[in-house]
């Protein structure tokens, strides 16, 4: 059993298989929002990727950033060279797939145009969509380029690294701020 749980890929496949079994089992109680199984899978993927993205956002802001000053200097490379780059990979792609699945969901609900143009019938979901788009742009165009310099993934002098670390932190805190109303808008009935 230990070998199974040591293999993340197998655990993910087994979790997916279990979710599929629950979804197709006639008496499980699973009911996709529109009655369409494909739409239900899309919604589930949107939530999965959203949890990945926002979970990592909160990890960075609630755990890594506040803890780093107390980490002994000789241990910091373990975070900056291994943990942070890996977490940033899932963070970036979690943002992309959250936005993509969200746009597909809004399209399937016939709310994409109405939401993006903040029409009254889809205004709340539209607010959530715009906040998520701003946050995703922040991830790719502010946080990631600055983290590459701060972590030494690309060459930068010490002053540039420090400035980039601060810029990435402020952008990340901006995303924490925006995530709170975004989650309200995205989880409300629409």
PDB file of C-alpha atoms in Angstrom, residues 2-157:
ATOM      1  CA  UNK A   2       2.901   2.335   0.753  1.00  0.00           C
ATOM      2  CA  UNK A   3       4.220   1.981  -2.818  1.00  0.00           C
ATOM      3  CA  UNK A   4       0.835   3.071  -4.163  1.00  0.00           C
ATOM      4  CA  UNK A   5       0.746   6.244  -2.056  1.00  0.00           C
ATOM      5  CA  UNK A   6       4.361   7.041  -2.902  1.00  0.00           C
ATOM      6  CA  UNK A   7       3.334   7.407  -6.569  1.00  0.00           C
ATOM      7  CA  UNK A   8       1.404  10.679  -7.028  1.00  0.00           C
ATOM      8  CA  UNK A   9       0.394   9.755 -10.578  1.00  0.00           C
ATOM      9  CA  UNK A  10      -1.274   6.534  -9.400  1.00  0.00           C
ATOM     10  CA  UNK A  11      -3.027   8.365  -6.569  1.00  0.00           C
ATOM     11  CA  UNK A  12      -4.394  10.962  -9.017  1.00  0.00           C
ATOM     12  CA  UNK A  13      -5.569   8.271 -11.447  1.00  0.00           C
ATOM     13  CA  UNK A  14      -7.251   6.335  -8.637  1.00  0.00           C
ATOM     14  CA  UNK A  15      -8.918   9.525  -7.358  1.00  0.00           C
ATOM     15  CA  UNK A  16     -10.167  10.302 -10.855  1.00  0.00           C
ATOM     16  CA  UNK A  17     -11.477   6.741 -11.285  1.00  0.00           C
ATOM     17  CA  UNK A  18     -13.278   6.974  -7.943  1.00  0.00           C
ATOM     18  CA  UNK A  19     -14.841  10.308  -8.939  1.00  0.00           C
ATOM     19  CA  UNK A  20     -16.015   8.807 -12.251  1.00  0.00           C
ATOM     20  CA  UNK A  21     -17.533   5.824 -10.441  1.00  0.00           C
ATOM     21  CA  UNK A  22     -19.413   8.133  -8.098  1.00  0.00           C
ATOM     22  CA  UNK A  23     -20.619  10.266 -11.024  1.00  0.00           C
ATOM     23  CA  UNK A  24     -21.948   7.313 -13.044  1.00  0.00           C
ATOM     24  CA  UNK A  25     -23.289   5.177 -10.181  1.00  0.00           C
ATOM     25  CA  UNK A  26     -27.076   5.481 -10.510  1.00  0.00           C
ATOM     26  CA  UNK A  27     -27.892   6.021  -6.822  1.00  0.00           C
ATOM     27  CA  UNK A  28     -24.899   8.168  -5.804  1.00  0.00           C
ATOM     28  CA  UNK A  29     -26.910  11.389  -5.835  1.00  0.00           C
ATOM     29  CA  UNK A  30     -24.561  13.094  -8.285  1.00  0.00           C
ATOM     30  CA  UNK A  31     -26.487  15.605 -10.385  1.00  0.00           C
ATOM     31  CA  UNK A  32     -24.626  17.872 -12.810  1.00  0.00           C
ATOM     32  CA  UNK A  33     -25.924  21.451 -12.610  1.00  0.00           C
ATOM     33  CA  UNK A  34     -27.588  21.368 -16.029  1.00  0.00           C
ATOM     34  CA  UNK A  35     -28.263  17.628 -16.074  1.00  0.00           C
ATOM     35  CA  UNK A  36     -25.518  17.214 -18.686  1.00  0.00           C
ATOM     36  CA  UNK A  37     -22.676  14.917 -17.589  1.00  0.00           C
ATOM     37  CA  UNK A  38     -20.126  16.683 -19.833  1.00  0.00           C
ATOM     38  CA  UNK A  39     -21.062  20.017 -18.265  1.00  0.00           C
ATOM     39  CA  UNK A  40     -20.758  18.421 -14.822  1.00  0.00           C
ATOM     40  CA  UNK A  41     -17.251  17.174 -15.633  1.00  0.00           C
ATOM     41  CA  UNK A  42     -16.318  20.636 -16.897  1.00  0.00           C
ATOM     42  CA  UNK A  43     -17.575  22.213 -13.680  1.00  0.00           C
ATOM     43  CA  UNK A  44     -15.676  19.659 -11.616  1.00  0.00           C
ATOM     44  CA  UNK A  45     -12.471  20.406 -13.572  1.00  0.00           C
ATOM     45  CA  UNK A  46     -13.020  24.146 -13.065  1.00  0.00           C
ATOM     46  CA  UNK A  47     -13.248  23.617  -9.307  1.00  0.00           C
ATOM     47  CA  UNK A  48     -10.230  21.258  -9.317  1.00  0.00           C
ATOM     48  CA  UNK A  49      -8.010  23.702 -11.188  1.00  0.00           C
ATOM     49  CA  UNK A  50      -9.345  26.627  -9.130  1.00  0.00           C
ATOM     50  CA  UNK A  51      -8.459  24.867  -5.885  1.00  0.00           C
ATOM     51  CA  UNK A  52      -4.984  24.160  -7.264  1.00  0.00           C
ATOM     52  CA  UNK A  53      -4.482  27.801  -8.272  1.00  0.00           C
ATOM     53  CA  UNK A  54      -5.954  29.526  -5.232  1.00  0.00           C
ATOM     54  CA  UNK A  55      -4.576  26.883  -2.860  1.00  0.00           C
ATOM     55  CA  UNK A  56      -1.063  27.648  -4.075  1.00  0.00           C
ATOM     56  CA  UNK A  57      -1.748  31.396  -3.926  1.00  0.00           C
ATOM     57  CA  UNK A  58      -2.698  30.978  -0.269  1.00  0.00           C
ATOM     58  CA  UNK A  59       0.281  28.660   0.368  1.00  0.00           C
ATOM     59  CA  UNK A  60       2.671  31.310  -0.947  1.00  0.00           C
ATOM     60  CA  UNK A  61       1.047  34.123   1.040  1.00  0.00           C
ATOM     61  CA  UNK A  62       0.082  32.355   4.273  1.00  0.00           C
ATOM     62  CA  UNK A  63       3.057  29.974   4.578  1.00  0.00           C
ATOM     63  CA  UNK A  64       6.076  30.543   2.318  1.00  0.00           C
ATOM     64  CA  UNK A  65       6.412  34.343   2.320  1.00  0.00           C
ATOM     65  CA  UNK A  66       5.918  34.781   6.104  1.00  0.00           C
ATOM     66  CA  UNK A  67       8.162  31.791   6.928  1.00  0.00           C
ATOM     67  CA  UNK A  68      11.140  32.545   4.676  1.00  0.00           C
ATOM     68  CA  UNK A  69      12.696  35.212   6.953  1.00  0.00           C
ATOM     69  CA  UNK A  70      13.002  32.629   9.750  1.00  0.00           C
ATOM     70  CA  UNK A  71      14.487  29.892   7.541  1.00  0.00           C
ATOM     71  CA  UNK A  72      18.250  29.517   8.154  1.00  0.00           C
ATOM     72  CA  UNK A  73      20.321  30.828   5.226  1.00  0.00           C
ATOM     73  CA  UNK A  74      21.773  27.401   4.421  1.00  0.00           C
ATOM     74  CA  UNK A  75      18.248  25.955   3.998  1.00  0.00           C
ATOM     75  CA  UNK A  76      16.783  28.738   1.815  1.00  0.00           C
ATOM     76  CA  UNK A  77      18.130  27.252  -1.452  1.00  0.00           C
ATOM     77  CA  UNK A  78      15.945  24.203  -0.789  1.00  0.00           C
ATOM     78  CA  UNK A  79      12.916  26.438  -1.126  1.00  0.00           C
ATOM     79  CA  UNK A  80      14.158  28.833  -3.810  1.00  0.00           C
ATOM     80  CA  UNK A  81      15.749  26.213  -6.072  1.00  0.00           C
ATOM     81  CA  UNK A  82      13.307  23.308  -5.662  1.00  0.00           C
ATOM     82  CA  UNK A  83      10.014  23.993  -3.878  1.00  0.00           C
ATOM     83  CA  UNK A  84       9.123  27.453  -5.201  1.00  0.00           C
ATOM     84  CA  UNK A  85       9.825  26.731  -8.912  1.00  0.00           C
ATOM     85  CA  UNK A  86       7.757  23.546  -8.753  1.00  0.00           C
ATOM     86  CA  UNK A  87       4.903  25.255  -6.903  1.00  0.00           C
ATOM     87  CA  UNK A  88       5.026  28.164  -9.375  1.00  0.00           C
ATOM     88  CA  UNK A  89       4.649  25.711 -12.268  1.00  0.00           C
ATOM     89  CA  UNK A  90       1.371  24.352 -10.878  1.00  0.00           C
ATOM     90  CA  UNK A  91       0.334  27.858  -9.816  1.00  0.00           C
ATOM     91  CA  UNK A  92       0.711  29.259 -13.359  1.00  0.00           C
ATOM     92  CA  UNK A  93      -0.962  26.368 -15.126  1.00  0.00           C
ATOM     93  CA  UNK A  94      -3.691  26.147 -12.474  1.00  0.00           C
ATOM     94  CA  UNK A  95      -4.517  29.752 -13.368  1.00  0.00           C
ATOM     95  CA  UNK A  96      -4.654  28.988 -17.103  1.00  0.00           C
ATOM     96  CA  UNK A  97      -6.865  25.930 -16.750  1.00  0.00           C
ATOM     97  CA  UNK A  98      -9.137  27.602 -14.193  1.00  0.00           C
ATOM     98  CA  UNK A  99      -9.769  30.492 -16.589  1.00  0.00           C
ATOM     99  CA  UNK A 100     -10.141  28.187 -19.593  1.00  0.00           C
ATOM    100  CA  UNK A 101     -12.625  25.840 -17.912  1.00  0.00           C
ATOM    101  CA  UNK A 102     -14.457  28.831 -16.439  1.00  0.00           C
ATOM    102  CA  UNK A 103     -14.834  30.415 -19.871  1.00  0.00           C
ATOM    103  CA  UNK A 104     -16.092  27.118 -21.297  1.00  0.00           C
ATOM    104  CA  UNK A 105     -18.578  26.818 -18.436  1.00  0.00           C
ATOM    105  CA  UNK A 106     -19.825  30.367 -18.928  1.00  0.00           C
ATOM    106  CA  UNK A 107     -20.184  29.637 -22.645  1.00  0.00           C
ATOM    107  CA  UNK A 108     -22.108  26.408 -21.899  1.00  0.00           C
ATOM    108  CA  UNK A 109     -24.461  28.381 -19.624  1.00  0.00           C
ATOM    109  CA  UNK A 110     -24.848  31.059 -22.326  1.00  0.00           C
ATOM    110  CA  UNK A 111     -23.314  33.570 -19.907  1.00  0.00           C
ATOM    111  CA  UNK A 112     -19.918  34.260 -21.460  1.00  0.00           C
ATOM    112  CA  UNK A 113     -20.804  37.396 -23.422  1.00  0.00           C
ATOM    113  CA  UNK A 114     -23.307  38.591 -20.825  1.00  0.00           C
ATOM    114  CA  UNK A 115     -20.792  38.057 -18.024  1.00  0.00           C
ATOM    115  CA  UNK A 116     -17.875  39.725 -19.764  1.00  0.00           C
ATOM    116  CA  UNK A 117     -20.035  42.727 -20.675  1.00  0.00           C
ATOM    117  CA  UNK A 118     -21.491  42.821 -17.126  1.00  0.00           C
ATOM    118  CA  UNK A 119     -25.085  42.525 -18.262  1.00  0.00           C
ATOM    119  CA  UNK A 120     -27.555  42.601 -15.334  1.00  0.00           C
ATOM    120  CA  UNK A 121     -28.535  38.920 -15.711  1.00  0.00           C
ATOM    121  CA  UNK A 122     -24.893  37.794 -15.389  1.00  0.00           C
ATOM    122  CA  UNK A 123     -23.279  40.698 -13.590  1.00  0.00           C
ATOM    123  CA  UNK A 124     -22.113  38.806 -10.489  1.00  0.00           C
ATOM    124  CA  UNK A 125     -20.513  35.966 -12.434  1.00  0.00           C
ATOM    125  CA  UNK A 126     -19.085  38.596 -14.785  1.00  0.00           C
ATOM    126  CA  UNK A 127     -17.438  40.387 -11.868  1.00  0.00           C
ATOM    127  CA  UNK A 128     -15.912  37.045 -10.848  1.00  0.00           C
ATOM    128  CA  UNK A 129     -14.763  36.418 -14.404  1.00  0.00           C
ATOM    129  CA  UNK A 130     -13.066  39.817 -14.669  1.00  0.00           C
ATOM    130  CA  UNK A 131     -11.380  39.419 -11.278  1.00  0.00           C
ATOM    131  CA  UNK A 132     -10.106  35.977 -12.324  1.00  0.00           C
ATOM    132  CA  UNK A 133      -8.825  37.347 -15.644  1.00  0.00           C
ATOM    133  CA  UNK A 134      -6.987  40.176 -13.852  1.00  0.00           C
ATOM    134  CA  UNK A 135      -5.525  37.675 -11.392  1.00  0.00           C
ATOM    135  CA  UNK A 136      -4.409  35.278 -14.152  1.00  0.00           C
ATOM    136  CA  UNK A 137      -2.781  38.134 -16.077  1.00  0.00           C
ATOM    137  CA  UNK A 138      -1.071  39.140 -12.842  1.00  0.00           C
ATOM    138  CA  UNK A 139       0.258  35.565 -12.462  1.00  0.00           C
ATOM    139  CA  UNK A 140       1.701  35.369 -15.963  1.00  0.00           C
ATOM    140  CA  UNK A 141       2.804  38.942 -16.632  1.00  0.00           C
ATOM    141  CA  UNK A 142       3.887  40.235 -13.223  1.00  0.00           C
ATOM    142  CA  UNK A 143       4.425  37.435 -10.684  1.00  0.00           C
ATOM    143  CA  UNK A 144       6.110  34.850 -12.934  1.00  0.00           C
ATOM    144  CA  UNK A 145       8.602  37.179 -14.696  1.00  0.00           C
ATOM    145  CA  UNK A 146       9.588  38.699 -11.360  1.00  0.00           C
ATOM    146  CA  UNK A 147       9.838  35.322  -9.619  1.00  0.00           C
ATOM    147  CA  UNK A 148      12.160  34.070 -12.363  1.00  0.00           C
ATOM    148  CA  UNK A 149      14.564  36.898 -11.484  1.00  0.00           C
ATOM    149  CA  UNK A 150      14.057  36.623  -7.711  1.00  0.00           C
ATOM    150  CA  UNK A 151      14.688  32.873  -7.709  1.00  0.00           C
ATOM    151  CA  UNK A 152      17.667  33.054 -10.066  1.00  0.00           C
ATOM    152  CA  UNK A 153      15.928  31.134 -12.850  1.00  0.00           C
ATOM    153  CA  UNK A 154      17.076  33.960 -15.112  1.00  0.00           C
ATOM    154  CA  UNK A 155      20.199  36.026 -14.514  1.00  0.00           C
ATOM    155  CA  UNK A 156      19.804  39.132 -12.386  1.00  0.00           C
ATOM    156  CA  UNK A 157      21.992  41.079  -9.987  1.00  0.00           C
TER     157      UNK A 157
END
